[in-house]
Coordinates of C-alpha atoms in Angstrom, one line a residue:
Chain A
M1 CA -54.2 73.8 38.2
Q2 CA -55.2 70.3 38.6
K3 CA -54.6 68.1 35.3
P4 CA -57.8 67.1 33.4
L5 CA -58.6 63.2 34.2
I6 CA -58.9 61.1 31.4
L7 CA -60.5 57.8 31.3
V8 CA -59.4 55.5 28.5
T9 CA -61.4 52.4 27.5
N10 CA -61.9 50.4 23.9
D11 CA -63.5 47.2 22.4
D12 CA -60.5 45.7 21.0
G13 CA -58.9 44.5 24.6
I14 CA -56.7 46.5 26.9
S15 CA -53.4 45.5 25.1
A16 CA -54.6 46.5 21.7
P17 CA -52.3 48.8 19.7
G18 CA -55.0 51.4 19.1
I19 CA -55.7 51.6 22.9
R20 CA -52.0 51.9 23.9
N21 CA -51.6 54.7 21.3
L22 CA -54.4 56.6 22.3
V23 CA -53.1 56.3 26.3
H24 CA -49.9 57.6 25.0
F25 CA -51.4 60.6 23.0
M26 CA -53.5 61.6 26.4
N27 CA -50.5 61.0 29.0
E28 CA -49.5 64.4 27.1
L29 CA -52.9 65.8 28.0
G30 CA -53.7 64.7 31.4
E31 CA -53.6 62.0 34.3
V32 CA -55.1 58.9 32.7
V33 CA -56.7 55.9 33.8
V34 CA -57.4 53.2 31.8
V35 CA -60.2 50.7 32.5
A36 CA -60.6 48.1 29.3
P37 CA -61.9 44.7 28.5
D38 CA -59.3 42.1 29.2
S39 CA -60.0 40.4 25.5
P40 CA -61.2 41.6 22.3
Q41 CA -65.0 42.6 22.1
S42 CA -65.8 43.5 18.8
G43 CA -69.1 43.4 17.2
K44 CA -70.8 43.0 20.5
G45 CA -72.8 46.0 20.3
H46 CA -74.3 48.0 23.4
A47 CA -73.7 44.8 25.5
I48 CA -73.5 44.9 29.3
T49 CA -73.1 41.9 31.7
I50 CA -76.2 41.1 33.6
N51 CA -76.5 37.4 33.9
S52 CA -72.6 36.5 34.8
T53 CA -70.2 38.1 36.9
L54 CA -67.2 40.5 36.4
T55 CA -63.6 40.4 37.9
Y56 CA -60.9 42.9 37.3
E57 CA -57.2 43.0 37.5
E58 CA -54.6 46.1 38.1
I59 CA -51.9 45.4 35.4
S60 CA -48.7 46.9 34.7
M61 CA -47.9 48.5 31.1
K62 CA -45.4 51.1 30.1
G63 CA -46.1 54.4 30.9
P64 CA -47.4 56.9 34.0
Q65 CA -51.0 55.9 33.6
K66 CA -52.8 53.3 35.5
D67 CA -54.2 50.1 33.9
Y68 CA -57.2 48.1 34.7
A69 CA -58.3 44.9 32.9
V70 CA -62.3 43.9 33.1
S71 CA -63.5 40.5 32.2
G72 CA -66.4 42.6 30.7
T73 CA -67.9 44.4 27.6
P74 CA -66.7 48.0 26.9
A75 CA -70.0 49.2 28.5
D76 CA -69.4 47.3 31.4
C77 CA -65.8 48.9 31.7
V78 CA -67.4 52.4 31.9
K79 CA -69.7 51.5 34.4
F80 CA -67.3 49.7 36.3
A81 CA -64.7 52.6 36.0
L82 CA -66.9 55.0 37.5
D83 CA -68.6 53.0 40.0
K84 CA -65.6 51.1 41.3
I85 CA -62.4 52.4 40.3
M86 CA -62.1 55.7 39.8
T87 CA -62.1 58.3 42.9
R88 CA -63.2 61.4 41.1
K89 CA -65.2 61.9 37.9
P90 CA -63.4 62.0 34.9
D91 CA -63.4 65.1 33.0
I92 CA -63.5 63.3 29.7
V93 CA -63.9 59.5 28.4
V94 CA -62.0 58.4 25.0
S95 CA -62.7 55.1 23.6
G96 CA -60.5 53.6 21.0
I97 CA -58.6 54.0 18.9
N98 CA -60.6 51.3 16.9
H99 CA -59.0 48.8 14.6
G100 CA -61.3 49.5 11.8
S101 CA -63.9 51.8 11.0
N102 CA -67.2 53.1 13.0
S103 CA -68.2 55.4 10.3
S104 CA -72.0 55.7 9.0
I105 CA -74.4 52.7 10.2
N106 CA -71.3 50.7 11.7
V107 CA -71.9 53.0 14.8
I108 CA -74.9 51.0 15.6
Y109 CA -72.5 47.6 16.0
S110 CA -70.0 49.2 17.7
G111 CA -68.4 48.4 21.1
T112 CA -66.0 51.4 20.9
M113 CA -69.2 53.7 20.2
S114 CA -71.2 51.7 23.1
A115 CA -68.2 52.6 25.7
A116 CA -68.6 56.6 24.6
V117 CA -72.4 56.3 24.7
E118 CA -72.4 54.8 27.9
A119 CA -70.3 57.6 29.3
G120 CA -72.5 60.0 27.8
V121 CA -75.7 58.8 29.5
E122 CA -73.5 59.2 32.7
G123 CA -73.5 62.8 31.8
L124 CA -69.7 63.0 30.7
S125 CA -68.1 64.5 27.5
S126 CA -66.8 61.5 25.7
I127 CA -65.6 60.5 22.0
G128 CA -64.8 57.3 20.5
F129 CA -62.0 57.3 17.8
S130 CA -61.4 54.6 15.0
L131 CA -58.8 54.2 12.3
L132 CA -59.8 52.9 8.8
D133 CA -57.5 50.0 8.9
F134 CA -58.2 46.8 10.5
G135 CA -54.5 45.3 10.9
W136 CA -52.7 45.0 14.2
D137 CA -49.8 46.9 12.7
A138 CA -51.9 49.8 11.6
N139 CA -50.1 53.3 11.7
F140 CA -51.9 55.2 14.7
M141 CA -49.7 58.2 14.9
E142 CA -50.4 59.6 11.7
G143 CA -53.6 61.0 13.4
K144 CA -52.0 62.0 16.7
P145 CA -52.2 66.0 16.5
Y146 CA -55.9 65.6 15.3
I147 CA -56.9 63.5 18.2
Q148 CA -55.2 65.5 20.6
S149 CA -56.5 68.7 19.3
I150 CA -60.2 67.2 19.1
V151 CA -59.9 66.0 23.1
E152 CA -57.9 69.5 24.3
K153 CA -61.0 71.3 22.5
V154 CA -63.6 69.1 24.2
L155 CA -61.9 69.5 27.3
K156 CA -62.1 73.3 26.7
N157 CA -65.8 73.3 25.8
P158 CA -67.7 70.5 27.5
L159 CA -70.1 68.3 25.0
P160 CA -73.9 69.1 25.6
E161 CA -75.8 66.6 27.4
G162 CA -77.0 63.6 25.1
V163 CA -74.3 64.2 22.5
V164 CA -70.9 62.3 21.9
L165 CA -68.5 62.4 19.3
N166 CA -67.8 59.5 16.6
V167 CA -64.3 60.2 14.9
N168 CA -63.1 58.3 12.1
I169 CA -59.6 58.7 10.9
P170 CA -58.5 57.9 7.1
N171 CA -55.8 55.5 6.7
L172 CA -53.4 58.2 5.4
K173 CA -50.3 59.6 6.3
K174 CA -50.3 63.0 8.3
E175 CA -49.4 65.2 5.5
E176 CA -52.0 63.7 3.2
I177 CA -54.9 64.2 5.9
K178 CA -56.6 67.2 4.8
G179 CA -58.2 68.3 8.0
I180 CA -61.7 67.8 10.1
K181 CA -65.1 67.5 8.7
I182 CA -68.4 67.9 10.8
C183 CA -70.5 65.1 9.4
K184 CA -73.9 63.4 9.6
Q185 CA -74.0 59.7 9.7
A186 CA -73.8 58.4 6.1
R187 CA -76.8 56.4 4.8
A188 CA -75.2 52.8 4.3
K189 CA -75.6 49.0 5.1
W190 CA -73.9 45.9 4.7
E191 CA -75.0 43.6 2.3
E192 CA -74.7 40.1 3.9
N193 CA -74.2 37.0 2.9
F194 CA -73.7 33.7 4.7
D195 CA -70.9 31.8 3.8
E196 CA -71.9 28.1 4.2
R197 CA -69.4 25.5 5.2
V198 CA -70.1 21.7 6.2
S199 CA -68.4 20.7 9.5
P200 CA -66.2 17.1 9.6
H201 CA -69.5 15.6 11.1
G202 CA -71.9 16.7 8.2
K203 CA -73.6 19.5 9.7
K204 CA -73.6 22.8 7.8
Y205 CA -72.5 26.0 9.7
Y206 CA -72.2 29.6 8.3
W207 CA -69.8 32.6 8.4
L208 CA -71.1 36.1 8.4
T209 CA -69.5 38.0 5.5
G210 CA -70.6 40.8 3.2
Y211 CA -69.6 44.2 1.8
F212 CA -70.6 47.6 2.8
N213 CA -72.7 49.5 0.5
N214 CA -72.7 53.3 1.1
M215 CA -76.1 54.6 -0.6
D216 CA -75.1 58.4 0.5
D217 CA -73.0 60.7 -1.5
S218 CA -73.8 63.8 0.4
E219 CA -71.1 66.0 0.7
N220 CA -71.5 66.4 4.3
A221 CA -71.7 62.3 5.0
D222 CA -68.9 60.9 6.8
E223 CA -68.2 58.5 4.0
T224 CA -67.7 61.1 1.7
A225 CA -65.4 63.0 4.1
L226 CA -63.5 60.1 4.9
A227 CA -63.3 59.0 0.9
D228 CA -62.0 62.9 0.4
G229 CA -59.3 62.1 3.2
Y230 CA -60.8 64.2 6.0
I231 CA -61.2 63.2 9.5
S232 CA -64.8 62.6 10.4
V233 CA -66.6 64.0 13.4
V234 CA -70.1 63.3 13.9
P235 CA -71.8 64.2 16.9
I236 CA -74.4 61.2 17.7
K237 CA -76.9 61.2 20.3
F238 CA -78.8 58.2 22.3
D239 CA -82.3 59.9 22.7
L240 CA -83.4 57.9 19.4
T241 CA -86.7 59.2 18.9
A242 CA -88.1 60.3 15.7
Y243 CA -89.5 63.5 16.6
E244 CA -90.4 64.5 13.2
Y245 CA -92.5 61.4 12.8
M246 CA -94.7 61.4 15.9
E247 CA -97.5 63.4 14.7
R248 CA -97.9 61.2 11.5
L249 CA -97.5 58.3 13.7
E250 CA -100.3 59.7 16.0
K251 CA -102.8 60.0 13.1
M252 CA -101.7 56.7 11.9
I253 CA -102.1 54.8 15.4
N254 CA -104.9 56.8 17.2
N255 CA -106.7 58.1 14.2
R256 CA -106.6 61.9 15.1
Chain B
M1 CA -104.9 38.2 -2.1
Q2 CA -101.8 37.0 -0.4
K3 CA -101.6 37.2 3.2
P4 CA -99.0 39.1 4.6
L5 CA -95.8 37.2 5.5
I6 CA -94.2 38.1 9.1
L7 CA -91.1 37.5 10.6
V8 CA -91.3 37.0 14.2
T9 CA -87.7 37.2 16.4
N10 CA -86.7 37.9 19.9
D11 CA -84.0 38.0 22.3
D12 CA -85.4 35.8 25.0
G13 CA -84.9 32.8 23.0
I14 CA -87.1 30.9 21.0
S15 CA -89.2 29.0 23.4
A16 CA -89.5 32.0 25.5
P17 CA -93.4 32.4 26.5
G18 CA -93.2 36.1 25.2
I19 CA -92.3 34.9 21.6
R20 CA -95.0 32.2 21.7
N21 CA -97.8 34.3 22.7
L22 CA -96.4 36.8 19.9
V23 CA -96.3 34.0 17.1
H24 CA -99.9 32.9 18.2
F25 CA -101.1 36.5 17.8
M26 CA -99.3 37.3 14.3
N27 CA -100.9 33.7 12.9
E28 CA -104.1 35.3 12.9
L29 CA -102.9 38.0 10.9
G30 CA -100.9 36.5 7.9
E31 CA -98.0 34.0 7.3
V32 CA -95.8 33.6 10.0
V33 CA -92.1 32.5 10.0
V34 CA -90.1 32.3 13.2
V35 CA -86.2 32.9 13.2
A36 CA -85.0 33.6 16.9
P37 CA -81.9 32.7 18.9
D38 CA -81.7 29.1 20.3
S39 CA -80.9 30.5 23.8
P40 CA -81.6 33.7 25.7
Q41 CA -79.6 36.7 24.5
S42 CA -80.8 39.7 26.9
G43 CA -78.6 42.7 27.5
K44 CA -76.6 42.0 24.4
G45 CA -77.3 45.0 22.7
H46 CA -76.8 45.1 18.9
A47 CA -74.3 42.5 18.9
I48 CA -73.2 40.6 15.6
T49 CA -71.6 37.2 15.2
I50 CA -68.5 37.8 13.5
N51 CA -65.7 35.8 14.8
S52 CA -67.5 32.4 15.4
T53 CA -70.0 30.6 13.1
L54 CA -73.7 30.1 13.0
T55 CA -76.0 27.1 12.7
Y56 CA -79.5 26.7 12.6
E57 CA -82.4 24.1 12.9
E58 CA -85.7 24.1 11.8
I59 CA -87.7 22.8 15.2
S60 CA -91.5 21.8 15.6
M61 CA -93.4 24.0 17.7
K62 CA -97.4 24.2 18.1
G63 CA -98.9 26.4 15.2
P64 CA -99.2 26.7 11.7
Q65 CA -95.9 28.8 11.5
K66 CA -92.5 27.6 10.5
D67 CA -89.7 27.9 13.6
Y68 CA -86.2 27.9 13.0
A69 CA -83.6 28.4 15.9
V70 CA -80.2 30.1 15.3
S71 CA -77.1 29.8 17.4
G72 CA -76.8 33.7 17.3
T73 CA -78.0 36.9 18.5
P74 CA -81.1 38.7 17.5
A75 CA -79.7 41.1 14.9
D76 CA -77.8 37.8 13.5
C77 CA -81.1 36.3 13.1
V78 CA -82.7 39.0 11.3
K79 CA -79.7 39.1 8.9
F80 CA -79.7 35.1 8.7
A81 CA -83.5 34.9 7.9
L82 CA -83.7 37.6 5.2
D83 CA -80.4 36.0 3.4
K84 CA -80.7 32.2 4.2
I85 CA -84.4 31.2 5.4
M86 CA -86.9 33.4 3.7
T87 CA -88.1 33.0 0.0
R88 CA -89.7 36.5 -0.4
K89 CA -89.1 39.7 1.8
P90 CA -91.0 39.5 4.7
D91 CA -94.2 42.8 4.9
I92 CA -93.3 43.1 8.6
V93 CA -90.9 42.1 11.2
V94 CA -92.1 42.1 14.8
S95 CA -89.7 41.2 17.9
G96 CA -90.6 40.0 21.2
I97 CA -92.7 40.3 23.3
N98 CA -89.9 41.1 25.8
H99 CA -90.0 39.7 29.2
G100 CA -89.3 43.2 30.7
S101 CA -89.4 47.0 29.7
N102 CA -87.4 48.2 26.9
S103 CA -88.8 51.9 27.5
S104 CA -86.3 54.9 27.8
I105 CA -82.7 54.6 27.9
N106 CA -83.1 50.7 28.0
V107 CA -83.7 50.8 24.1
I108 CA -79.8 51.1 23.9
Y109 CA -79.0 47.7 25.6
S110 CA -82.1 46.0 24.1
G111 CA -81.4 42.5 22.0
T112 CA -85.1 43.0 21.3
M113 CA -84.7 46.1 19.9
S114 CA -81.5 45.2 17.8
A115 CA -83.4 42.8 15.8
A116 CA -86.2 45.4 15.0
V117 CA -83.5 48.1 14.2
E118 CA -81.5 45.7 12.1
A119 CA -84.7 45.0 9.9
G120 CA -85.1 48.8 9.7
V121 CA -81.7 49.1 8.2
E122 CA -83.0 46.6 5.5
G123 CA -85.5 48.8 4.6
L124 CA -88.4 46.9 6.4
S125 CA -91.4 48.0 8.5
S126 CA -90.5 46.6 12.1
I127 CA -91.7 46.8 15.7
G128 CA -90.4 45.5 19.1
F129 CA -92.9 44.7 21.9
S130 CA -92.2 44.5 25.3
L131 CA -94.0 43.8 28.4
L132 CA -93.2 45.6 31.8
D133 CA -93.2 42.0 33.7
F134 CA -89.8 40.1 33.9
G135 CA -91.5 37.0 34.8
W136 CA -91.6 33.6 32.8
D137 CA -95.1 33.5 33.8
A138 CA -96.1 36.6 32.9
N139 CA -99.4 37.4 31.5
F140 CA -98.9 38.2 27.7
M141 CA -102.9 38.0 26.9
E142 CA -103.8 41.5 27.9
G143 CA -102.1 43.4 25.3
K144 CA -103.3 41.0 22.4
P145 CA -105.7 43.3 21.0
Y146 CA -103.5 46.4 21.0
I147 CA -100.4 44.5 19.7
Q148 CA -102.8 43.3 16.9
S149 CA -103.9 46.6 15.8
I150 CA -100.6 47.9 15.7
V151 CA -99.5 45.3 13.5
E152 CA -102.5 45.7 11.2
K153 CA -102.1 49.5 11.1
V154 CA -98.2 49.2 10.4
L155 CA -99.3 46.7 7.5
K156 CA -101.5 49.1 6.0
N157 CA -99.1 52.0 6.4
P158 CA -95.6 51.0 6.0
L159 CA -93.1 52.7 8.1
P160 CA -90.7 55.5 6.3
E161 CA -87.4 54.5 5.8
G162 CA -85.0 54.7 9.0
V163 CA -88.0 54.6 11.4
V164 CA -89.1 51.5 13.8
L165 CA -91.1 51.4 16.6
N166 CA -90.4 50.7 20.2
V167 CA -93.8 49.6 22.1
N168 CA -94.0 48.8 25.7
I169 CA -97.1 47.2 27.2
P170 CA -97.9 48.2 30.9
N171 CA -98.5 44.9 33.2
L172 CA -102.1 45.8 33.6
K173 CA -105.3 43.8 32.9
K174 CA -107.0 44.6 29.7
E175 CA -109.7 46.8 31.2
E176 CA -107.0 48.8 32.9
I177 CA -105.2 49.8 29.8
K178 CA -106.3 53.1 29.0
G179 CA -105.0 53.0 25.5
I180 CA -101.9 53.7 23.1
K181 CA -99.8 57.1 23.5
I182 CA -97.4 58.2 20.8
C183 CA -94.1 59.1 23.0
K184 CA -90.9 60.1 23.3
Q185 CA -88.0 58.2 24.8
A186 CA -88.0 59.5 28.2
R187 CA -84.4 60.8 29.8
A188 CA -83.5 58.1 32.4
K189 CA -80.4 56.1 33.2
W190 CA -79.5 53.1 35.3
E191 CA -77.5 54.1 38.6
E192 CA -75.2 51.3 39.0
N193 CA -73.9 49.4 41.9
F194 CA -71.5 46.5 41.8
D195 CA -72.4 44.1 44.2
E196 CA -69.1 42.6 45.6
R197 CA -68.7 39.0 46.4
V198 CA -65.5 36.8 46.9
S199 CA -65.3 33.4 45.3
P200 CA -64.0 30.2 47.5
H201 CA -60.5 31.1 46.2
G202 CA -60.5 34.3 47.7
K203 CA -60.7 36.3 44.3
K204 CA -63.2 39.3 44.6
Y205 CA -66.0 39.3 41.8
Y206 CA -68.9 41.5 40.9
W207 CA -72.6 41.3 39.9
L208 CA -74.0 44.6 38.1
T209 CA -77.0 45.7 40.0
G210 CA -78.6 49.1 40.3
Y211 CA -81.6 50.9 39.9
F212 CA -83.7 52.9 37.3
N213 CA -83.8 56.5 37.6
N214 CA -86.6 58.3 35.5
M215 CA -85.3 62.0 35.2
D216 CA -88.1 63.1 32.8
D217 CA -91.8 63.7 34.1
S218 CA -92.7 65.2 30.5
E219 CA -96.4 64.2 29.4
N220 CA -95.4 62.7 26.3
A221 CA -92.4 60.6 27.7
D222 CA -92.7 56.9 27.5
E223 CA -92.4 56.2 31.2
T224 CA -95.2 58.8 31.9
A225 CA -97.4 57.0 29.5
L226 CA -96.5 53.7 31.0
A227 CA -97.0 55.0 34.9
D228 CA -100.4 56.4 33.6
G229 CA -101.5 52.8 32.4
Y230 CA -100.9 53.5 28.6
I231 CA -99.2 51.5 26.1
S232 CA -96.3 53.5 24.8
V233 CA -95.1 53.6 21.1
V234 CA -91.9 55.4 20.6
P235 CA -90.9 55.8 17.0
I236 CA -87.1 55.5 17.0
K237 CA -84.3 56.2 14.3
F238 CA -81.0 54.6 13.6
D239 CA -79.5 57.6 11.8
L240 CA -77.7 58.7 15.6
T241 CA -76.6 62.2 14.2
A242 CA -77.5 65.3 16.4
Y243 CA -78.1 67.6 13.5
E244 CA -78.7 70.4 15.6
Y245 CA -75.5 70.3 17.4
M246 CA -73.5 70.3 13.8
E247 CA -73.0 73.9 13.8
R248 CA -71.9 74.6 17.0
L249 CA -69.4 71.8 16.5
E250 CA -68.1 73.2 13.5
K251 CA -67.4 76.4 15.3
M252 CA -65.7 74.7 18.3
I253 CA -63.6 72.3 16.4
N254 CA -62.6 74.3 13.0
N255 CA -63.2 77.8 14.5
R256 CA -65.5 78.8 12.0

């Protein structure tokens, strides 16, 4: 039987510890091709490169996988991998492991998840993984059995069209992780605060800062699951239509 | 009675004809503050500026509104406007008019819609407008009565929490526009094709090209409405949870 073909990408860049760990985990499950940004792309959302050009290099990293560094965004990497690099369609696309959370509203800003969504748009099963630790020295090994188990289950049961998985892993030791919870995206937002500074030339400039405000204590919200020590899995979709509001909007806009 | 306060932003940059037309339309409905990128930001998705700094300038444009140019993305502009520039909460946020379509899957790549979504996350009523004409000389006037009517209706009936509107306008004369249709996001994708070139130094580089593939001929899909000469209005949400798939996923991942 042919080994499953696994495309790995991320948004922290091809040399980030998070993706190197994910590659290592995936090498035990199948044939791995890595196509990832040549530099960090965090907070770039679902960006694509239209007005400038892309280049790529095959690079040599430890392990049996093939590695390609692309001068673009995570979404670019998925498009480029499928169109230019891979000779057959991957059985699954995995993105991450992100250095830091992509739970709740973070999903809309996330380059990691934009790569997973792009793969979903292409009709592939795909999963984004994130660890709740921003540090470059984060310990990605603790989540290994869970990550491998989720990927194996999706390989056996491909996701339905239009759905991708957003997996977040609490920053805990293996024995402290309580299991996996299927969750909804918690209602939350960033309360921003622009920190003002003055340049040596007297011009004001601003740093975006702020704090995360979770407004959702539902038992099945991803923030709740993570706080309780579970890995959260949120199925997300890229048909953004608010179907439940269409009828009311029809009355409001067209008076009928 | 106090005039409604309207925040206007976009992703094509503060001097683009699309936003100047939208400002002109909004000046007839309320007090207008413009906070928009100082340079074009198309295709940047829902990006935010975390790792570099922002600056802004008040600039002087024709009309009674106030104009501020920000060195950031559309989502940055909304955050910055609310936190640093505006002294009271706007009654509505309008983004656009984008030069080019943001219908169907384009919504996920759209800077115009990311600004609208950011405003929605902030709990404000917000609408993104796009015209199906990429040209800098596009005729934005034809949609004026429709745009004003939609904004007036939303001012009277604020949108429910978690919903923003994605409005696309066909490139037609006023008398050819058949009306407004409330729609769902059409199932569609870009079939990409990377156009290979060689630099003077012998290095291969690639341009992202491709064509739009609409796979959805439903009567209530936005692509169908636009092709039929209607303005499409899709209510979209930023809770991406695929609720309908949670139970099946629970069985698949947790065997229960």
